Short mmCIF file of C-alpha atoms and ligand atoms in Angstrom, two decimals:
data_model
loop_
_atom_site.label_atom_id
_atom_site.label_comp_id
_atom_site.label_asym_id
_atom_site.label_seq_id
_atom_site.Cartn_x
_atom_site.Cartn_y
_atom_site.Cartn_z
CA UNK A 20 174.15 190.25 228.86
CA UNK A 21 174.29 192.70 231.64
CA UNK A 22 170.61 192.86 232.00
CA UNK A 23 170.34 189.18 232.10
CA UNK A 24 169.85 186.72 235.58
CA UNK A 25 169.67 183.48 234.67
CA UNK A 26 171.48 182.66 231.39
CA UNK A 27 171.54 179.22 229.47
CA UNK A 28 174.56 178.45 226.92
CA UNK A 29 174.36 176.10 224.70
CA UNK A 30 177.82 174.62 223.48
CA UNK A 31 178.72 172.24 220.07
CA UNK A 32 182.00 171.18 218.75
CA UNK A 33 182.71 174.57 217.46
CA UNK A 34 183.76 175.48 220.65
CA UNK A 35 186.57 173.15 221.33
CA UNK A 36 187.28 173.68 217.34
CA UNK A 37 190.09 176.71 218.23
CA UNK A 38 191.85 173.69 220.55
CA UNK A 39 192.46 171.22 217.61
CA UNK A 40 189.48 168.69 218.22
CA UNK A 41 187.73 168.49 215.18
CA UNK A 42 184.24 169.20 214.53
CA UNK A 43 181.85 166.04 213.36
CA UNK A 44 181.30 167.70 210.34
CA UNK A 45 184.98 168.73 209.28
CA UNK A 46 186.62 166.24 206.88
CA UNK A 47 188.02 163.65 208.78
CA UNK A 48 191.63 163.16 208.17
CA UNK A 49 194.53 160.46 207.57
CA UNK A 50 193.44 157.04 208.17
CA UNK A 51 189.64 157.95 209.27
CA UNK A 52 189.23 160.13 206.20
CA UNK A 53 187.28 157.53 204.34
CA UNK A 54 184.69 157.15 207.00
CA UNK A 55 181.23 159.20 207.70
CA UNK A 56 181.38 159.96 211.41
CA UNK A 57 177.52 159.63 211.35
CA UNK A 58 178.08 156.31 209.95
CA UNK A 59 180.56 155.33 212.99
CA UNK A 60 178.53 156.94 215.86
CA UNK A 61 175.53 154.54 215.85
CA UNK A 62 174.37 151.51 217.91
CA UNK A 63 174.10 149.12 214.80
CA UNK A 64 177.77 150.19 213.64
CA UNK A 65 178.81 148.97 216.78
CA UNK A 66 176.65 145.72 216.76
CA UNK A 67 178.62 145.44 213.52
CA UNK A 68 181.78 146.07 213.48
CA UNK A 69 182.86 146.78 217.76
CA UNK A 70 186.90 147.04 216.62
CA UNK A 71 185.89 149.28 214.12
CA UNK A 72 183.83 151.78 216.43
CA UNK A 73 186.54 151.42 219.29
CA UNK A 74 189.37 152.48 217.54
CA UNK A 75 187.52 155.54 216.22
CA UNK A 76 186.31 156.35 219.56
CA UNK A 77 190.14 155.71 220.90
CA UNK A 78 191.45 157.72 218.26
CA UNK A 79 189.21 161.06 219.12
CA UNK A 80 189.76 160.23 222.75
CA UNK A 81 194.04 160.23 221.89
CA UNK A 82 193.36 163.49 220.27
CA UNK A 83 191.27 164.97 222.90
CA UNK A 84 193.60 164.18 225.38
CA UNK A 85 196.47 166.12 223.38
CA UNK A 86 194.14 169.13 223.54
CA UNK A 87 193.57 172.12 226.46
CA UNK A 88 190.88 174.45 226.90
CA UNK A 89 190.49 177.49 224.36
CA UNK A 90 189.58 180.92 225.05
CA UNK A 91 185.90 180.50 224.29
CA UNK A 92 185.85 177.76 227.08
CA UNK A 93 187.79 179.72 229.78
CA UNK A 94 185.62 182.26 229.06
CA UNK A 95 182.58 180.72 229.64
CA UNK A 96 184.05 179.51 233.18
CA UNK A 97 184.50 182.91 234.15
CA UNK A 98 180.90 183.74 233.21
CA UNK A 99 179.58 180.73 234.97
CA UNK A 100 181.64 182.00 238.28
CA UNK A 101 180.97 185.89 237.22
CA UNK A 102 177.00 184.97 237.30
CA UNK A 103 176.87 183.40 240.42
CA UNK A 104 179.10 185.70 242.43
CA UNK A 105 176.41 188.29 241.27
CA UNK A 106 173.45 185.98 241.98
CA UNK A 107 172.19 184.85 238.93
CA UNK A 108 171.49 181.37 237.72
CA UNK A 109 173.83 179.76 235.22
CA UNK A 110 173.68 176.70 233.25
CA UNK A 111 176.48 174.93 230.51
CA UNK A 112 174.46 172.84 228.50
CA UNK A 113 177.35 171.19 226.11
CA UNK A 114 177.04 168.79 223.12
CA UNK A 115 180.73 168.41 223.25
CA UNK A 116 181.95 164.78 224.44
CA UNK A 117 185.40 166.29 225.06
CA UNK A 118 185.42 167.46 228.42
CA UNK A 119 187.26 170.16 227.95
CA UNK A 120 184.96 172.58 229.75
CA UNK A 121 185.51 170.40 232.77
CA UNK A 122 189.28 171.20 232.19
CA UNK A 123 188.53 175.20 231.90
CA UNK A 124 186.85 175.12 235.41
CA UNK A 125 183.35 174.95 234.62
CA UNK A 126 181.05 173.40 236.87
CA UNK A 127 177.40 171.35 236.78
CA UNK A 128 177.87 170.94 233.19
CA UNK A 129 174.58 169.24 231.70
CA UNK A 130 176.56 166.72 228.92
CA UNK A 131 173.66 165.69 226.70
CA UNK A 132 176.02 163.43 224.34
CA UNK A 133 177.68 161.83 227.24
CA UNK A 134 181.60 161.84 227.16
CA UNK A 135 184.36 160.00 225.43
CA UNK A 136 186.06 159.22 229.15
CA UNK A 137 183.87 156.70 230.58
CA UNK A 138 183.12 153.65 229.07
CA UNK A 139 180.36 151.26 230.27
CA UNK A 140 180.30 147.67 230.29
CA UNK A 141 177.36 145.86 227.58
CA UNK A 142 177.40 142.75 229.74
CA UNK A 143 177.34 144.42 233.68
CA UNK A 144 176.69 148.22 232.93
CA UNK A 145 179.78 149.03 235.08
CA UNK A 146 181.06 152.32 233.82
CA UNK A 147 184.80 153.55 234.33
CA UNK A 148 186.56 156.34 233.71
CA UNK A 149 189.00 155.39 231.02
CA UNK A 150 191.53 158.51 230.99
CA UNK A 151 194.88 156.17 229.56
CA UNK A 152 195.43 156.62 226.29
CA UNK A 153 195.47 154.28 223.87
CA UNK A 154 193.61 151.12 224.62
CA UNK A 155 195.34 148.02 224.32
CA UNK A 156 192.51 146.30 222.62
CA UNK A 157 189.08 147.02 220.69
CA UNK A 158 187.11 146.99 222.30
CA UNK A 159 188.41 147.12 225.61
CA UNK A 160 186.78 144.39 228.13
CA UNK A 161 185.25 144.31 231.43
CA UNK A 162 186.49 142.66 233.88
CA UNK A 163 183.06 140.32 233.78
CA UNK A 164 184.33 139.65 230.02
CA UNK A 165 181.76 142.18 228.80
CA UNK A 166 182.61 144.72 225.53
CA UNK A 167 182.66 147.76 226.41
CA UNK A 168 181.43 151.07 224.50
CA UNK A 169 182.02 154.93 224.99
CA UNK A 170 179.55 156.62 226.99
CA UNK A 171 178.38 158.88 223.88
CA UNK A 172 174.84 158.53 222.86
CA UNK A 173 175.35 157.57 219.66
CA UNK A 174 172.48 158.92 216.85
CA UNK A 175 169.10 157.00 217.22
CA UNK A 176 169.75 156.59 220.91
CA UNK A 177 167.59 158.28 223.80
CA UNK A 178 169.65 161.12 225.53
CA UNK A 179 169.89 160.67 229.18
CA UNK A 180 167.01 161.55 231.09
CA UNK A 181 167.54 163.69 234.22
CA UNK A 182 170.23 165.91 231.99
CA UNK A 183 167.59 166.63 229.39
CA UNK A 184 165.04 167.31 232.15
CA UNK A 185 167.02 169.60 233.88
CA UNK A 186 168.08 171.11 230.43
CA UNK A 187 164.41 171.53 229.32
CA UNK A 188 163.84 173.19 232.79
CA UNK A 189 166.88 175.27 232.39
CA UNK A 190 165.93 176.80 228.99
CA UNK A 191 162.32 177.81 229.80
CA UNK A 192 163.44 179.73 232.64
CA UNK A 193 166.61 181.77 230.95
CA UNK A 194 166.07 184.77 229.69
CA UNK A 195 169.55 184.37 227.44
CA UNK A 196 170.49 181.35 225.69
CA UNK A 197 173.30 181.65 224.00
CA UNK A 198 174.24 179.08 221.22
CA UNK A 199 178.02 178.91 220.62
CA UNK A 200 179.54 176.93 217.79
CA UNK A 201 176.84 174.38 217.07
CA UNK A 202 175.30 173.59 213.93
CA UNK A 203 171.94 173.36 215.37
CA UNK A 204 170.88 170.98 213.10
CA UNK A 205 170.47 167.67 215.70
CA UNK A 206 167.93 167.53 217.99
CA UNK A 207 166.77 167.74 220.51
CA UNK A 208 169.77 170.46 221.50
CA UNK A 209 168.77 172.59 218.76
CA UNK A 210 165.13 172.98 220.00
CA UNK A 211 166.04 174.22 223.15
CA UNK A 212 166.69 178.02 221.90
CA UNK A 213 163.10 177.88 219.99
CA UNK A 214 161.79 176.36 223.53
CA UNK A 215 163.21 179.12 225.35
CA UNK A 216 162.48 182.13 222.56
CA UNK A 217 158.46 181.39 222.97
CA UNK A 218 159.19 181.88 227.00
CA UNK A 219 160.33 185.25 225.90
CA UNK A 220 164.21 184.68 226.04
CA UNK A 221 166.78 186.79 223.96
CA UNK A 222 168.73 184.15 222.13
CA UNK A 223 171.90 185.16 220.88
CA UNK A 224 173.92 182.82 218.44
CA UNK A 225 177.89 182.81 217.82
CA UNK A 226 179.20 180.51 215.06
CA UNK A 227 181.85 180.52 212.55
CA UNK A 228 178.87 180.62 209.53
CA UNK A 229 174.85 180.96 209.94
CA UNK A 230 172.14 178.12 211.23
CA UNK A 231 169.32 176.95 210.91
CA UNK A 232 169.10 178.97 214.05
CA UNK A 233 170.61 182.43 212.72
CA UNK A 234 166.90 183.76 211.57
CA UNK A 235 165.55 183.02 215.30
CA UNK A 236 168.17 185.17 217.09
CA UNK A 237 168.23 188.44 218.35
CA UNK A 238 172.15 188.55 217.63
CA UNK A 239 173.85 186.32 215.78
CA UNK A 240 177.94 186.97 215.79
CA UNK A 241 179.66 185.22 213.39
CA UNK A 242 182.94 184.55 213.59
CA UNK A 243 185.38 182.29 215.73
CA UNK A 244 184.36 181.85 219.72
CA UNK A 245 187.40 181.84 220.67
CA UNK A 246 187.68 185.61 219.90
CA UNK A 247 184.40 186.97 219.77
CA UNK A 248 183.45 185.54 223.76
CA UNK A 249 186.13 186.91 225.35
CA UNK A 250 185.41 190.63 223.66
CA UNK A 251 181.83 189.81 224.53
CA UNK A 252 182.20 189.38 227.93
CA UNK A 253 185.36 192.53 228.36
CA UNK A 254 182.68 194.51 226.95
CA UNK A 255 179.79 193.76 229.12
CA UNK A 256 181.79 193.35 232.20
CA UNK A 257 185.34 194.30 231.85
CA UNK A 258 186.47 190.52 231.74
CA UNK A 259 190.27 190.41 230.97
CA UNK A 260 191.84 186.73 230.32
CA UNK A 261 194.20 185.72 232.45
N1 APR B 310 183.94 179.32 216.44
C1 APR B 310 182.59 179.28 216.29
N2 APR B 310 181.98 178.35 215.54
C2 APR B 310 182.72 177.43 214.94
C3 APR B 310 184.13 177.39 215.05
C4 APR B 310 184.75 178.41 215.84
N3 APR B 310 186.07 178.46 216.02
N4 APR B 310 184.61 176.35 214.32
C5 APR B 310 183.53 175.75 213.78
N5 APR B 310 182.39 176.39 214.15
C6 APR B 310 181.01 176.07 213.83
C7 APR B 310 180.81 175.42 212.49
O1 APR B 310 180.62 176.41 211.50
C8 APR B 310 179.55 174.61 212.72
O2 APR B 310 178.38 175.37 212.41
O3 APR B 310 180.60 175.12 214.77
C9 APR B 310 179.56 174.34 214.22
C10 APR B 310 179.87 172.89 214.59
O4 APR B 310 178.84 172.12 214.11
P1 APR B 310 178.84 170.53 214.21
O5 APR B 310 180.14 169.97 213.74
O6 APR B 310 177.59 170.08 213.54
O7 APR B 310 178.79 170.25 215.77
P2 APR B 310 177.56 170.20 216.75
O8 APR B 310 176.57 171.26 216.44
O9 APR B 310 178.15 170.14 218.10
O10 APR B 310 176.93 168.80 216.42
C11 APR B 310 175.87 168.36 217.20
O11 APR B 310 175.84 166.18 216.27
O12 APR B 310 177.66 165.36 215.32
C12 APR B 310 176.72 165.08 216.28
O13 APR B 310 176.63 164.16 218.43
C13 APR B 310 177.38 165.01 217.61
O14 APR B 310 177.26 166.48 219.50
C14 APR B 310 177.29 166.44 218.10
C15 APR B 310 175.98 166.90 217.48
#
């Protein structure tokens, strides 16, 4: 870390696990506990079943907006600002639909997933910021009478463009990448630490349990981020969490 000048992190839901937003993959609970996430987060299921998806979506978004930054995301803020004081290049590339980076101070965050906060119109492609919590109905409306869906991309959907171009760029110039509680199992996020290992980056990996990834790394922590980054980063450079 202290030899490196222009790091890339990579984030996934394990990061804003420690702050009580659970992770796709974690058993869903109470009323939602019969449903596959995977099953919910799709263009068709929408097309299907709109009150269905919205409430879901409204749900995460009620819980999301209970939740505040963890040590692993503070953290990376203060690297991001640490970096650039010192001149090097720095890029979040997140997974995470929860904002909650945005609410630790990080800045130019590449979202690839989108985020659960704005919601764009299917009738006028008006997006809003949709912050109140819950909705009143499902799914909400435009005000051109249009249904309106989160601004997630949803599995089978294209992620958007300029972020994964600026993403790609980003990786094949690093010469870290460091994936931090992701599963690195959906793509095209988990390609990007292969795309940047044959440009000759270190890749370093922290996640509660191995990936797909693990065998790839240089170091692979495991463990929770929300202890192991902050320890990382006191021992490289001293930091000390507010
Ligand atoms: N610290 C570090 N890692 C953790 C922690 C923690 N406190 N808690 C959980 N993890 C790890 C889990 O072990 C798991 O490997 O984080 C990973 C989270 O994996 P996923 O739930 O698959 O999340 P993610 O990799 O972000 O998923 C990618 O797939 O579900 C879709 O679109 C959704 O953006 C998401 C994408």
């Amino acid at each position: 870390m202290q030899d490196a000048s222009s790091i890339v992190v990579l984030t996934g839901a394990g990061v804003s696990a420690e702050s009580g937003v659970p992770t796709f993959r974690d058993v869903q609970e109470g009323l939602w506990a019969r449903y596959d996430p995977a099953e919910l987060a799709t263009p068709e299921a929408y097309s299907r079943d709109p009150e269905l998806v919205a409430r879901w979506y409204d749900w995460r978004r009620t819980l999301c907006s209970k939740a505040s930054p963890n040590p692993a995301h503070l953290a990376l803020s203060w690297l991001e600002r640490f970096s650039r004081e010192n001149g090097h290049r720095f890029n979040l590339v997140t997974q995470n639909v929860d904002r909650l980076h945005h609410a630790a101070g990080s800045t130019g965050i590449l979202e690839l997933h989108g985020t659960l906060w704005i919601w764009r119109c299917l009738r006028c492609a008006e997006e809003r910021e949709e912050r109140v919590v819950p909705f009143t109905e499902y799914p909400p409306r435009c005000s051109c009478g249009g249904l309106r869906r989160p601004g997630v991309v949803w599995f089978g959907e294209a992620l958007p463009e300029g972020i994964l171009e600026a993403t790609n760029q980003a990786a094949s110039e690093c010469d870290l990448f460091l994936s931090v509680g992701t599963s690195a199992v959906v793509y095209p996020a988990a390609g990007l630490a292969h795309s940047a290992r044959r440009r000759g980056a270190r890749i370093a990996e922290i996640n509660a349990q191995p990936t797909p990834l693990s065998p790839l790394t240089h170091w692979s922590l495991q463990g929770n981020c929300g202890e192991i980054l902050p320890e990382l980063l006191h021992q490289a450079f001293g930091y000390a969490p507010a």
